[in-house]
PDB file of C-alpha atoms and ligand atoms in Angstrom:
ATOM      1  CA  MET A   1     126.641  58.224  80.968  1.00  0.00           C
ATOM      2  CA  THR A   2     123.418  56.345  80.573  1.00  0.00           C
ATOM      3  CA  ASP A   3     120.150  57.299  78.943  1.00  0.00           C
ATOM      4  CA  THR A   4     118.691  57.696  82.418  1.00  0.00           C
ATOM      5  CA  GLN A   5     121.259  60.393  83.233  1.00  0.00           C
ATOM      6  CA  ARG A   6     120.625  62.150  79.946  1.00  0.00           C
ATOM      7  CA  ALA A   7     116.868  62.118  80.585  1.00  0.00           C
ATOM      8  CA  ALA A   8     117.400  63.390  84.156  1.00  0.00           C
ATOM      9  CA  LEU A   9     119.494  66.310  82.909  1.00  0.00           C
ATOM     10  CA  MET A  10     116.877  67.126  80.262  1.00  0.00           C
ATOM     11  CA  ARG A  11     114.259  67.160  83.023  1.00  0.00           C
ATOM     12  CA  ALA A  12     116.478  69.418  85.126  1.00  0.00           C
ATOM     13  CA  ALA A  13     116.841  71.855  82.205  1.00  0.00           C
ATOM     14  CA  LEU A  14     113.071  71.852  81.566  1.00  0.00           C
ATOM     15  CA  GLU A  15     112.406  72.470  85.259  1.00  0.00           C
ATOM     16  CA  MET A  16     114.715  75.488  85.425  1.00  0.00           C
ATOM     17  CA  ALA A  17     113.194  76.926  82.243  1.00  0.00           C
ATOM     18  CA  GLY A  18     109.770  76.312  83.780  1.00  0.00           C
ATOM     19  CA  ARG A  19     110.848  78.547  86.683  1.00  0.00           C
ATOM     20  CA  GLY A  20     111.631  81.263  84.125  1.00  0.00           C
ATOM     21  CA  ILE A  21     115.416  80.776  84.214  1.00  0.00           C
ATOM     22  CA  PRO A  22     117.069  80.444  80.787  1.00  0.00           C
ATOM     23  CA  VAL A  23     119.347  77.429  80.280  1.00  0.00           C
ATOM     24  CA  PHE A  24     122.373  76.653  78.120  1.00  0.00           C
ATOM     25  CA  PRO A  25     124.186  73.322  77.670  1.00  0.00           C
ATOM     26  CA  LEU A  26     127.572  72.833  79.340  1.00  0.00           C
ATOM     27  CA  TRP A  27     129.909  69.996  78.304  1.00  0.00           C
ATOM     28  CA  PRO A  28     128.964  66.807  80.150  1.00  0.00           C
ATOM     29  CA  GLY A  29     130.537  66.622  83.607  1.00  0.00           C
ATOM     30  CA  THR A  30     132.037  70.134  83.314  1.00  0.00           C
ATOM     31  CA  LYS A  31     131.249  73.819  83.933  1.00  0.00           C
ATOM     32  CA  ILE A  32     132.313  74.767  80.385  1.00  0.00           C
ATOM     33  CA  ALA A  33     129.706  76.178  78.003  1.00  0.00           C
ATOM     34  CA  ALA A  34     129.232  74.078  74.857  1.00  0.00           C
ATOM     35  CA  TRP A  35     130.040  77.059  72.675  1.00  0.00           C
ATOM     36  CA  HIS A  36     133.075  78.616  70.953  1.00  0.00           C
ATOM     37  CA  ARG A  37     135.284  81.284  72.491  1.00  0.00           C
ATOM     38  CA  PRO A  38     135.072  84.871  71.151  1.00  0.00           C
ATOM     39  CA  ASP A  39     138.544  84.531  69.587  1.00  0.00           C
ATOM     40  CA  ARG A  40     137.416  81.431  67.655  1.00  0.00           C
ATOM     41  CA  CYS A  41     134.187  83.010  66.410  1.00  0.00           C
ATOM     42  CA  PRO A  42     133.236  81.867  62.888  1.00  0.00           C
ATOM     43  CA  ALA A  43     131.005  84.972  62.538  1.00  0.00           C
ATOM     44  CA  THR A  44     128.224  82.872  61.015  1.00  0.00           C
ATOM     45  CA  GLY A  45     124.820  81.659  62.186  1.00  0.00           C
ATOM     46  CA  ALA A  46     123.985  83.039  65.649  1.00  0.00           C
ATOM     47  CA  CYS A  47     127.194  85.121  65.457  1.00  0.00           C
ATOM     48  CA  ALA A  48     126.480  86.673  62.028  1.00  0.00           C
ATOM     49  CA  ASP A  49     125.999  90.109  63.633  1.00  0.00           C
ATOM     50  CA  GLY A  50     128.880  89.737  66.091  1.00  0.00           C
ATOM     51  CA  HIS A  51     129.859  87.053  68.567  1.00  0.00           C
ATOM     52  CA  ALA A  52     126.887  85.855  70.594  1.00  0.00           C
ATOM     53  CA  MET A  53     127.448  84.918  74.232  1.00  0.00           C
ATOM     54  CA  PRO A  54     125.770  81.909  75.862  1.00  0.00           C
ATOM     55  CA  GLU A  55     123.799  84.472  77.927  1.00  0.00           C
ATOM     56  CA  ASP A  56     122.263  85.742  74.655  1.00  0.00           C
ATOM     57  CA  LEU A  57     121.523  82.220  73.432  1.00  0.00           C
ATOM     58  CA  ALA A  58     120.169  80.637  76.616  1.00  0.00           C
ATOM     59  CA  THR A  59     116.595  79.526  76.198  1.00  0.00           C
ATOM     60  CA  LEU A  60     113.300  78.958  77.995  1.00  0.00           C
ATOM     61  CA  ASP A  61     111.796  77.083  75.026  1.00  0.00           C
ATOM     62  CA  PRO A  62     110.888  73.487  76.009  1.00  0.00           C
ATOM     63  CA  ASP A  63     111.076  72.234  72.403  1.00  0.00           C
ATOM     64  CA  ARG A  64     114.595  73.560  71.926  1.00  0.00           C
ATOM     65  CA  ILE A  65     115.621  72.120  75.286  1.00  0.00           C
ATOM     66  CA  ARG A  66     114.230  68.651  74.428  1.00  0.00           C
ATOM     67  CA  TRP A  67     115.994  68.773  71.053  1.00  0.00           C
ATOM     68  CA  ARG A  68     119.304  69.898  72.567  1.00  0.00           C
ATOM     69  CA  TRP A  69     119.355  67.481  75.497  1.00  0.00           C
ATOM     70  CA  ALA A  70     118.345  64.544  73.261  1.00  0.00           C
ATOM     71  CA  ASP A  71     121.895  63.861  72.078  1.00  0.00           C
ATOM     72  CA  ARG A  72     124.141  64.210  75.143  1.00  0.00           C
ATOM     73  CA  PRO A  73     123.965  64.391  78.927  1.00  0.00           C
ATOM     74  CA  TRP A  74     124.789  68.106  78.884  1.00  0.00           C
ATOM     75  CA  ASN A  75     125.179  69.768  82.251  1.00  0.00           C
ATOM     76  CA  VAL A  76     122.647  72.557  82.757  1.00  0.00           C
ATOM     77  CA  GLY A  77     124.039  76.101  82.790  1.00  0.00           C
ATOM     78  CA  VAL A  78     121.537  78.645  84.141  1.00  0.00           C
ATOM     79  CA  PHE A  79     121.562  82.438  83.800  1.00  0.00           C
ATOM     80  CA  PRO A  80     120.200  84.116  86.923  1.00  0.00           C
ATOM     81  CA  GLY A  81     120.607  87.748  85.744  1.00  0.00           C
ATOM     82  CA  PRO A  82     118.172  87.783  82.812  1.00  0.00           C
ATOM     83  CA  ALA A  83     115.685  85.873  84.996  1.00  0.00           C
ATOM     84  CA  GLY A  84     115.777  88.518  87.755  1.00  0.00           C
ATOM     85  CA  ARG A  85     117.592  86.121  90.096  1.00  0.00           C
ATOM     86  CA  ILE A  86     120.921  86.139  91.894  1.00  0.00           C
ATOM     87  CA  VAL A  87     122.757  83.122  93.285  1.00  0.00           C
ATOM     88  CA  VAL A  88     124.946  83.408  96.382  1.00  0.00           C
ATOM     89  CA  ASP A  89     127.642  80.769  95.932  1.00  0.00           C
ATOM     90  CA  CYS A  90     129.073  79.709  99.312  1.00  0.00           C
ATOM     91  CA  ASP A  91     132.199  77.634  98.839  1.00  0.00           C
ATOM     92  CA  GLN A  92     134.312  75.390 101.038  1.00  0.00           C
ATOM     93  CA  PRO A  93     137.774  76.611 102.105  1.00  0.00           C
ATOM     94  CA  LYS A  94     140.694  74.759 100.526  1.00  0.00           C
ATOM     95  CA  THR A  95     142.341  74.213 103.897  1.00  0.00           C
ATOM     96  CA  GLY A  96     141.059  72.968 107.224  1.00  0.00           C
ATOM     97  CA  ASP A  97     140.054  75.474 109.855  1.00  0.00           C
ATOM     98  CA  ASP A  98     138.874  78.507 107.852  1.00  0.00           C
ATOM     99  CA  PRO A  99     135.169  79.285 108.140  1.00  0.00           C
ATOM    100  CA  ASP A 100     133.354  78.172 104.988  1.00  0.00           C
ATOM    101  CA  GLY A 101     131.319  80.480 102.764  1.00  0.00           C
ATOM    102  CA  TRP A 102     128.025  79.653 104.440  1.00  0.00           C
ATOM    103  CA  GLN A 103     129.474  80.466 107.884  1.00  0.00           C
ATOM    104  CA  GLN A 104     130.944  83.709 106.498  1.00  0.00           C
ATOM    105  CA  LEU A 105     127.545  84.679 105.078  1.00  0.00           C
ATOM    106  CA  GLN A 106     125.812  84.006 108.405  1.00  0.00           C
ATOM    107  CA  ALA A 107     128.470  86.024 110.274  1.00  0.00           C
ATOM    108  CA  LEU A 108     128.066  88.904 107.835  1.00  0.00           C
ATOM    109  CA  ALA A 109     124.274  88.830 108.267  1.00  0.00           C
ATOM    110  CA  ALA A 110     124.749  89.049 112.046  1.00  0.00           C
ATOM    111  CA  ASP A 111     127.260  91.932 111.640  1.00  0.00           C
ATOM    112  CA  LEU A 112     125.133  93.974 109.265  1.00  0.00           C
ATOM    113  CA  GLY A 113     121.814  93.246 110.939  1.00  0.00           C
ATOM    114  CA  GLY A 114     120.731  90.655 108.324  1.00  0.00           C
ATOM    115  CA  PRO A 115     118.035  88.987 107.716  1.00  0.00           C
ATOM    116  CA  LEU A 116     119.311  85.910 105.910  1.00  0.00           C
ATOM    117  CA  PRO A 117     115.969  84.408 104.868  1.00  0.00           C
ATOM    118  CA  ASP A 118     115.404  80.728 104.053  1.00  0.00           C
ATOM    119  CA  THR A 119     115.420  80.356 100.298  1.00  0.00           C
ATOM    120  CA  TRP A 120     115.700  77.874  97.434  1.00  0.00           C
ATOM    121  CA  THR A 121     119.084  76.196  97.989  1.00  0.00           C
ATOM    122  CA  VAL A 122     121.228  73.720  96.084  1.00  0.00           C
ATOM    123  CA  THR A 123     124.256  71.825  97.434  1.00  0.00           C
ATOM    124  CA  THR A 124     127.374  71.578  95.264  1.00  0.00           C
ATOM    125  CA  PRO A 125     129.659  68.553  94.758  1.00  0.00           C
ATOM    126  CA  SER A 126     132.449  70.263  96.749  1.00  0.00           C
ATOM    127  CA  GLY A 127     130.190  70.630  99.810  1.00  0.00           C
ATOM    128  CA  GLY A 128     129.216  74.251  99.201  1.00  0.00           C
ATOM    129  CA  ARG A 129     125.762  75.665  98.604  1.00  0.00           C
ATOM    130  CA  HIS A 130     124.000  77.918  96.105  1.00  0.00           C
ATOM    131  CA  CYS A 131     121.316  80.139  97.655  1.00  0.00           C
ATOM    132  CA  TRP A 132     118.927  81.532  95.028  1.00  0.00           C
ATOM    133  CA  PHE A 133     117.210  84.908  95.501  1.00  0.00           C
ATOM    134  CA  ARG A 134     114.884  87.163  93.520  1.00  0.00           C
ATOM    135  CA  VAL A 135     116.499  90.513  92.683  1.00  0.00           C
ATOM    136  CA  PRO A 136     114.391  93.482  93.893  1.00  0.00           C
ATOM    137  CA  PRO A 137     112.680  95.314  91.015  1.00  0.00           C
ATOM    138  CA  GLY A 138     114.803  98.145  89.603  1.00  0.00           C
ATOM    139  CA  CYS A 139     118.152  96.594  90.643  1.00  0.00           C
ATOM    140  CA  ARG A 140     120.582  95.299  88.065  1.00  0.00           C
ATOM    141  CA  LEU A 141     123.348  93.369  89.781  1.00  0.00           C
ATOM    142  CA  ARG A 142     126.559  91.814  88.503  1.00  0.00           C
ATOM    143  CA  GLY A 143     128.102  88.584  89.652  1.00  0.00           C
ATOM    144  CA  THR A 144     131.079  89.027  91.979  1.00  0.00           C
ATOM    145  CA  VAL A 145     134.121  86.933  92.889  1.00  0.00           C
ATOM    146  CA  LYS A 146     135.399  86.830  96.519  1.00  0.00           C
ATOM    147  CA  HIS A 147     133.870  90.278  97.027  1.00  0.00           C
ATOM    148  CA  ILE A 148     131.221  89.635  99.692  1.00  0.00           C
ATOM    149  CA  ALA A 149     133.623  87.327 101.563  1.00  0.00           C
ATOM    150  CA  SER A 150     136.639  85.183 100.692  1.00  0.00           C
ATOM    151  CA  HIS A 151     134.484  82.088 100.059  1.00  0.00           C
ATOM    152  CA  VAL A 152     131.315  83.829  98.849  1.00  0.00           C
ATOM    153  CA  ASP A 153     130.757  84.620  95.152  1.00  0.00           C
ATOM    154  CA  THR A 154     127.578  85.746  93.436  1.00  0.00           C
ATOM    155  CA  ARG A 155     126.183  84.819  90.030  1.00  0.00           C
ATOM    156  CA  CYS A 156     123.926  87.291  88.296  1.00  0.00           C
ATOM    157  CA  TRP A 157     124.309  89.298  85.059  1.00  0.00           C
ATOM    158  CA  GLY A 158     127.446  88.228  83.200  1.00  0.00           C
ATOM    159  CA  THR A 159     127.826  84.862  84.921  1.00  0.00           C
ATOM    160  CA  TYR A 160     126.082  81.520  85.082  1.00  0.00           C
ATOM    161  CA  ALA A 161     125.539  78.785  87.640  1.00  0.00           C
ATOM    162  CA  LEU A 162     124.853  75.052  87.432  1.00  0.00           C
ATOM    163  CA  ALA A 163     121.340  73.705  87.943  1.00  0.00           C
ATOM    164  CA  PRO A 164     120.619  70.881  90.370  1.00  0.00           C
ATOM    165  CA  GLY A 165     121.042  67.565  88.560  1.00  0.00           C
ATOM    166  CA  SER A 166     124.309  68.691  86.935  1.00  0.00           C
ATOM    167  CA  VAL A 167     127.377  66.587  87.745  1.00  0.00           C
ATOM    168  CA  PHE A 168     130.959  67.684  88.383  1.00  0.00           C
ATOM    169  CA  GLU A 169     134.042  65.843  89.604  1.00  0.00           C
ATOM    170  CA  GLY A 170     132.059  62.762  90.479  1.00  0.00           C
ATOM    171  CA  GLY A 171     129.398  64.538  92.542  1.00  0.00           C
ATOM    172  CA  ALA A 172     126.065  66.131  91.764  1.00  0.00           C
ATOM    173  CA  TYR A 173     124.383  69.459  92.425  1.00  0.00           C
ATOM    174  CA  GLU A 174     121.362  68.576  94.549  1.00  0.00           C
ATOM    175  CA  LEU A 175     118.323  70.453  95.762  1.00  0.00           C
ATOM    176  CA  LEU A 176     118.659  71.028  99.532  1.00  0.00           C
ATOM    177  CA  ASP A 177     115.782  73.403 100.304  1.00  0.00           C
ATOM    178  CA  ASP A 178     112.707  73.666  98.090  1.00  0.00           C
ATOM    179  CA  THR A 179     111.484  76.867  99.821  1.00  0.00           C
ATOM    180  CA  ASP A 180     110.353  79.583  97.379  1.00  0.00           C
ATOM    181  CA  GLU A 181     113.109  82.014  96.469  1.00  0.00           C
ATOM    182  CA  ALA A 182     113.261  84.921  98.935  1.00  0.00           C
ATOM    183  CA  GLU A 183     113.899  88.509  97.857  1.00  0.00           C
ATOM    184  CA  PHE A 184     117.598  89.436  97.943  1.00  0.00           C
ATOM    185  CA  PRO A 185     117.906  91.480 101.168  1.00  0.00           C
ATOM    186  CA  GLY A 186     119.046  95.123 100.979  1.00  0.00           C
ATOM    187  CA  TRP A 187     122.192  94.510 103.045  1.00  0.00           C
ATOM    188  CA  LEU A 188     123.268  91.857 100.525  1.00  0.00           C
ATOM    189  CA  VAL A 189     122.486  94.137  97.584  1.00  0.00           C
ATOM    190  CA  GLN A 190     124.907  96.620  99.147  1.00  0.00           C
ATOM    191  CA  ALA A 191     127.512  94.000  99.981  1.00  0.00           C
ATOM    192  CA  ASN A 192     127.392  92.858  96.345  1.00  0.00           C
ATOM    193  CA  VAL A 193     128.112  96.298  94.844  1.00  0.00           C
ATOM    194  CA  GLU A 194     131.734  96.756  93.833  1.00  0.00           C
ATOM    195  CA  HIS A 195     133.792  99.155  91.816  1.00  0.00           C
ATOM    196  CA  ALA A 196     133.760  98.081  88.184  1.00  0.00           C
ATOM    197  CA  THR A 197     137.401  99.100  87.817  1.00  0.00           C
ATOM    198  CA  THR A 198     138.449  96.303  90.159  1.00  0.00           C
ATOM    199  CA  ALA A 199     135.736  93.848  89.127  1.00  0.00           C
ATOM    200  CA  ILE A 200     136.829  90.413  88.031  1.00  0.00           C
ATOM    201  CA  SER A 201     135.098  89.571  84.792  1.00  0.00           C
ATOM    202  CA  GLY A 202     133.205  86.336  84.395  1.00  0.00           C
ATOM    203  CA  ARG A 203     134.352  83.890  81.763  1.00  0.00           C
ATOM    204  CA  GLY A 204     133.876  85.349  78.293  1.00  0.00           C
ATOM    205  CA  GLU A 205     132.576  88.655  79.622  1.00  0.00           C
ATOM    206  CA  LYS A 206     133.513  91.680  77.585  1.00  0.00           C
ATOM    207  CA  PRO A 207     136.094  93.736  79.491  1.00  0.00           C
ATOM    208  CA  VAL A 208     134.990  97.143  80.722  1.00  0.00           C
ATOM    209  CA  LYS A 209     136.309  99.755  78.337  1.00  0.00           C
ATOM    210  CA  ALA A 210     138.856 102.064  79.906  1.00  0.00           C
ATOM    211  CA  PRO A 211     137.521 105.613  79.713  1.00  0.00           C
ATOM    212  CA  ASP A 212     139.504 108.484  78.283  1.00  0.00           C
ATOM    213  CA  ALA A 213     141.224 110.730  80.889  1.00  0.00           C
ATOM    214  CA  TYR A 214     138.617 113.487  80.467  1.00  0.00           C
ATOM    215  CA  VAL A 215     135.772 111.014  80.876  1.00  0.00           C
ATOM    216  CA  ALA A 216     137.506 109.294  83.805  1.00  0.00           C
ATOM    217  CA  ALA A 217     137.828 112.670  85.556  1.00  0.00           C
ATOM    218  CA  ALA A 218     134.117 113.379  84.983  1.00  0.00           C
ATOM    219  CA  LEU A 219     133.216 109.944  86.311  1.00  0.00           C
ATOM    220  CA  ARG A 220     135.350 110.476  89.413  1.00  0.00           C
ATOM    221  CA  SER A 221     134.038 113.969  90.182  1.00  0.00           C
ATOM    222  CA  GLU A 222     130.354 113.042  89.654  1.00  0.00           C
ATOM    223  CA  THR A 223     130.590 109.909  91.812  1.00  0.00           C
ATOM    224  CA  ASP A 224     132.660 111.712  94.499  1.00  0.00           C
ATOM    225  CA  ARG A 225     129.952 114.366  94.738  1.00  0.00           C
ATOM    226  CA  VAL A 226     127.325 111.648  95.214  1.00  0.00           C
ATOM    227  CA  ARG A 227     129.438 109.798  97.781  1.00  0.00           C
ATOM    228  CA  ARG A 228     130.081 112.927  99.887  1.00  0.00           C
ATOM    229  CA  GLU A 229     126.545 114.328  99.751  1.00  0.00           C
ATOM    230  CA  PRO A 230     124.998 114.477 103.252  1.00  0.00           C
ATOM    231  CA  PRO A 231     121.367 113.409 103.750  1.00  0.00           C
ATOM    232  CA  GLY A 232     118.806 115.929 102.530  1.00  0.00           C
ATOM    233  CA  ARG A 233     119.434 116.490  98.820  1.00  0.00           C
ATOM    234  CA  ARG A 234     120.890 113.101  97.943  1.00  0.00           C
ATOM    235  CA  ASN A 235     118.129 112.194  95.538  1.00  0.00           C
ATOM    236  CA  LYS A 236     118.661 115.368  93.514  1.00  0.00           C
ATOM    237  CA  VAL A 237     122.462 115.076  93.516  1.00  0.00           C
ATOM    238  CA  LEU A 238     122.267 111.416  92.459  1.00  0.00           C
ATOM    239  CA  SER A 239     119.873 112.053  89.575  1.00  0.00           C
ATOM    240  CA  THR A 240     121.975 115.023  88.376  1.00  0.00           C
ATOM    241  CA  ALA A 241     125.187 112.959  88.445  1.00  0.00           C
ATOM    242  CA  ALA A 242     123.571 109.951  86.741  1.00  0.00           C
ATOM    243  CA  TYR A 243     122.060 112.215  84.079  1.00  0.00           C
ATOM    244  CA  ALA A 244     125.448 113.827  83.374  1.00  0.00           C
ATOM    245  CA  LEU A 245     127.147 110.428  83.094  1.00  0.00           C
ATOM    246  CA  GLY A 246     124.258 109.167  80.959  1.00  0.00           C
ATOM    247  CA  GLN A 247     125.032 111.981  78.520  1.00  0.00           C
ATOM    248  CA  LEU A 248     128.586 110.635  78.220  1.00  0.00           C
ATOM    249  CA  VAL A 249     127.229 107.100  77.713  1.00  0.00           C
ATOM    250  CA  GLY A 250     124.968 108.487  74.994  1.00  0.00           C
ATOM    251  CA  ALA A 251     128.011 110.112  73.367  1.00  0.00           C
ATOM    252  CA  HIS A 252     129.702 106.654  73.324  1.00  0.00           C
ATOM    253  CA  VAL A 253     132.680 107.801  75.387  1.00  0.00           C
ATOM    254  CA  LEU A 254     131.686 106.036  78.632  1.00  0.00           C
ATOM    255  CA  ASP A 255     130.696 102.418  79.173  1.00  0.00           C
ATOM    256  CA  GLU A 256     127.188 102.193  80.624  1.00  0.00           C
ATOM    257  CA  HIS A 257     128.012  99.287  82.925  1.00  0.00           C
ATOM    258  CA  LEU A 258     130.997 101.187  84.335  1.00  0.00           C
ATOM    259  CA  ALA A 259     128.876 104.296  84.950  1.00  0.00           C
ATOM    260  CA  ARG A 260     126.116 102.299  86.641  1.00  0.00           C
ATOM    261  CA  THR A 261     128.513 100.298  88.815  1.00  0.00           C
ATOM    262  CA  GLU A 262     130.456 103.375  89.962  1.00  0.00           C
ATOM    263  CA  LEU A 263     127.210 105.193  90.824  1.00  0.00           C
ATOM    264  CA  GLN A 264     125.948 102.154  92.736  1.00  0.00           C
ATOM    265  CA  ALA A 265     129.257 102.027  94.624  1.00  0.00           C
ATOM    266  CA  ALA A 266     128.909 105.736  95.512  1.00  0.00           C
ATOM    267  CA  VAL A 267     125.386 105.142  96.821  1.00  0.00           C
ATOM    268  CA  ALA A 268     126.590 102.120  98.817  1.00  0.00           C
ATOM    269  CA  ALA A 269     128.863 104.535 100.744  1.00  0.00           C
ATOM    270  CA  TRP A 270     125.720 106.206 102.168  1.00  0.00           C
ATOM    271  CA  ARG A 271     124.984 102.940 104.039  1.00  0.00           C
ATOM    272  CA  THR A 272     121.236 103.347 103.600  1.00  0.00           C
ATOM    273  CA  PRO A 273     120.017  99.878 102.573  1.00  0.00           C
ATOM    274  CA  GLU A 274     116.404 100.931 103.191  1.00  0.00           C
ATOM    275  CA  SER A 275     116.466 103.290 100.197  1.00  0.00           C
ATOM    276  CA  LEU A 276     118.756 101.207  97.993  1.00  0.00           C
ATOM    277  CA  VAL A 277     116.117  99.904  95.601  1.00  0.00           C
ATOM    278  CA  LYS A 278     114.804 103.435  95.053  1.00  0.00           C
ATOM    279  CA  ASP A 279     118.363 104.794  94.603  1.00  0.00           C
ATOM    280  CA  HIS A 280     119.207 102.140  91.999  1.00  0.00           C
ATOM    281  CA  GLY A 281     115.980 103.075  90.209  1.00  0.00           C
ATOM    282  CA  VAL A 282     117.052 106.746  90.180  1.00  0.00           C
ATOM    283  CA  ILE A 283     120.430 105.710  88.698  1.00  0.00           C
ATOM    284  CA  ASP A 284     118.803 103.696  85.910  1.00  0.00           C
ATOM    285  CA  THR A 285     116.171 106.299  85.041  1.00  0.00           C
ATOM    286  CA  SER A 286     118.618 109.213  85.021  1.00  0.00           C
ATOM    287  CA  LEU A 287     121.305 107.311  83.078  1.00  0.00           C
ATOM    288  CA  ARG A 288     118.712 106.518  80.419  1.00  0.00           C
ATOM    289  CA  ALA A 289     117.394 110.095  80.354  1.00  0.00           C
ATOM    290  CA  GLY A 290     120.948 111.460  79.961  1.00  0.00           C
ATOM    291  CA  GLY A 291     121.651 108.907  77.246  1.00  0.00           C
ATOM    292  CA  ARG A 292     118.777 110.324  75.201  1.00  0.00           C
ATOM    293  CA  ASN A 293     120.488 113.712  75.296  1.00  0.00           C
ATOM    294  CA  PRO A 294     124.136 112.843  74.483  1.00  0.00           C
ATOM    295  CA  ARG A 295     126.846 115.319  75.444  1.00  0.00           C
ATOM    296  CA  ARG A 296     128.486 116.906  72.445  1.00  0.00           C
ATOM    297  CA  ILE A 297     132.170 116.134  72.881  1.00  0.00           C
ATOM    298  CA  THR A 298     134.763 118.339  71.233  1.00  0.00           C
ATOM    299  CA  GLY A 299     138.490 117.776  71.101  1.00  0.00           C
ATOM    300  CA  LYS A 300     140.422 114.886  72.543  1.00  0.00           C
ATOM    301  CA  ALA A 301     137.708 112.946  74.307  1.00  0.00           C
ATOM    302  CA  ALA A 302     135.793 112.214  71.109  1.00  0.00           C
TER     303      ALA A 302
HETATM  304 ZN1   ZN B   1     130.765  83.604  67.931  1.00  0.00          ZN
END
């Protein structure tokens, strides 16, 4: 690696931060965060109050970026979630004739009545592409693996992507389309929602806590009620269910991410992309409201 490459990667990091996307160094030529694993945590410094994840430590600060990228040609890890962005990662199939991720995404758009807007796009060394989108206000989305299609992943909360300029296996991530980032379309928001219980965690992500049987039953019955509710009173039923689950989150017997993801999955079953942003807002507001009034748990579940 030359000084020119190091300077180019520093510039790439500064550019991403300038777009409001926090960056974190990855080992040169790799996708591995330059940070310790949770099981090797020294519990000092940034981890004094518990292990800090790269997502917590990623920065927008140009001075810190210049200081960090001064010593090595670090690859540039970028965190779309905290920046209100989501990256659709379209990969190449391992074997010949399969459609690639980009073709799968286009087919899905046609099936579900798309649009698939032009957006800021980066090509990957393996011949895939990263399409960057802005997440609609009020939505909080997780990254997914092979969920939208077999060669389509997403990177959002809990996962990171590589910025253009980064190098991997002898190739580089390169900017393909400099168009402004489009808003993530409603049909893709829905396609991205999955059940947390079957979610594949990103590297280093804390596993979803398994709820107690009583709490699991409550989660199932509340989300079933939402899923089965015919049009008419859906808003009311959703806010009631989210409030009730929020009370369990507030009582520390239910994981908030699990509750949110299961409620989003229930709403996805309505197949009403036009009201999705509003519905996700109702989930967030009611979960929070319920959390401020924790359920008093007696007996086993506590
Ligand atoms: Zn640590």
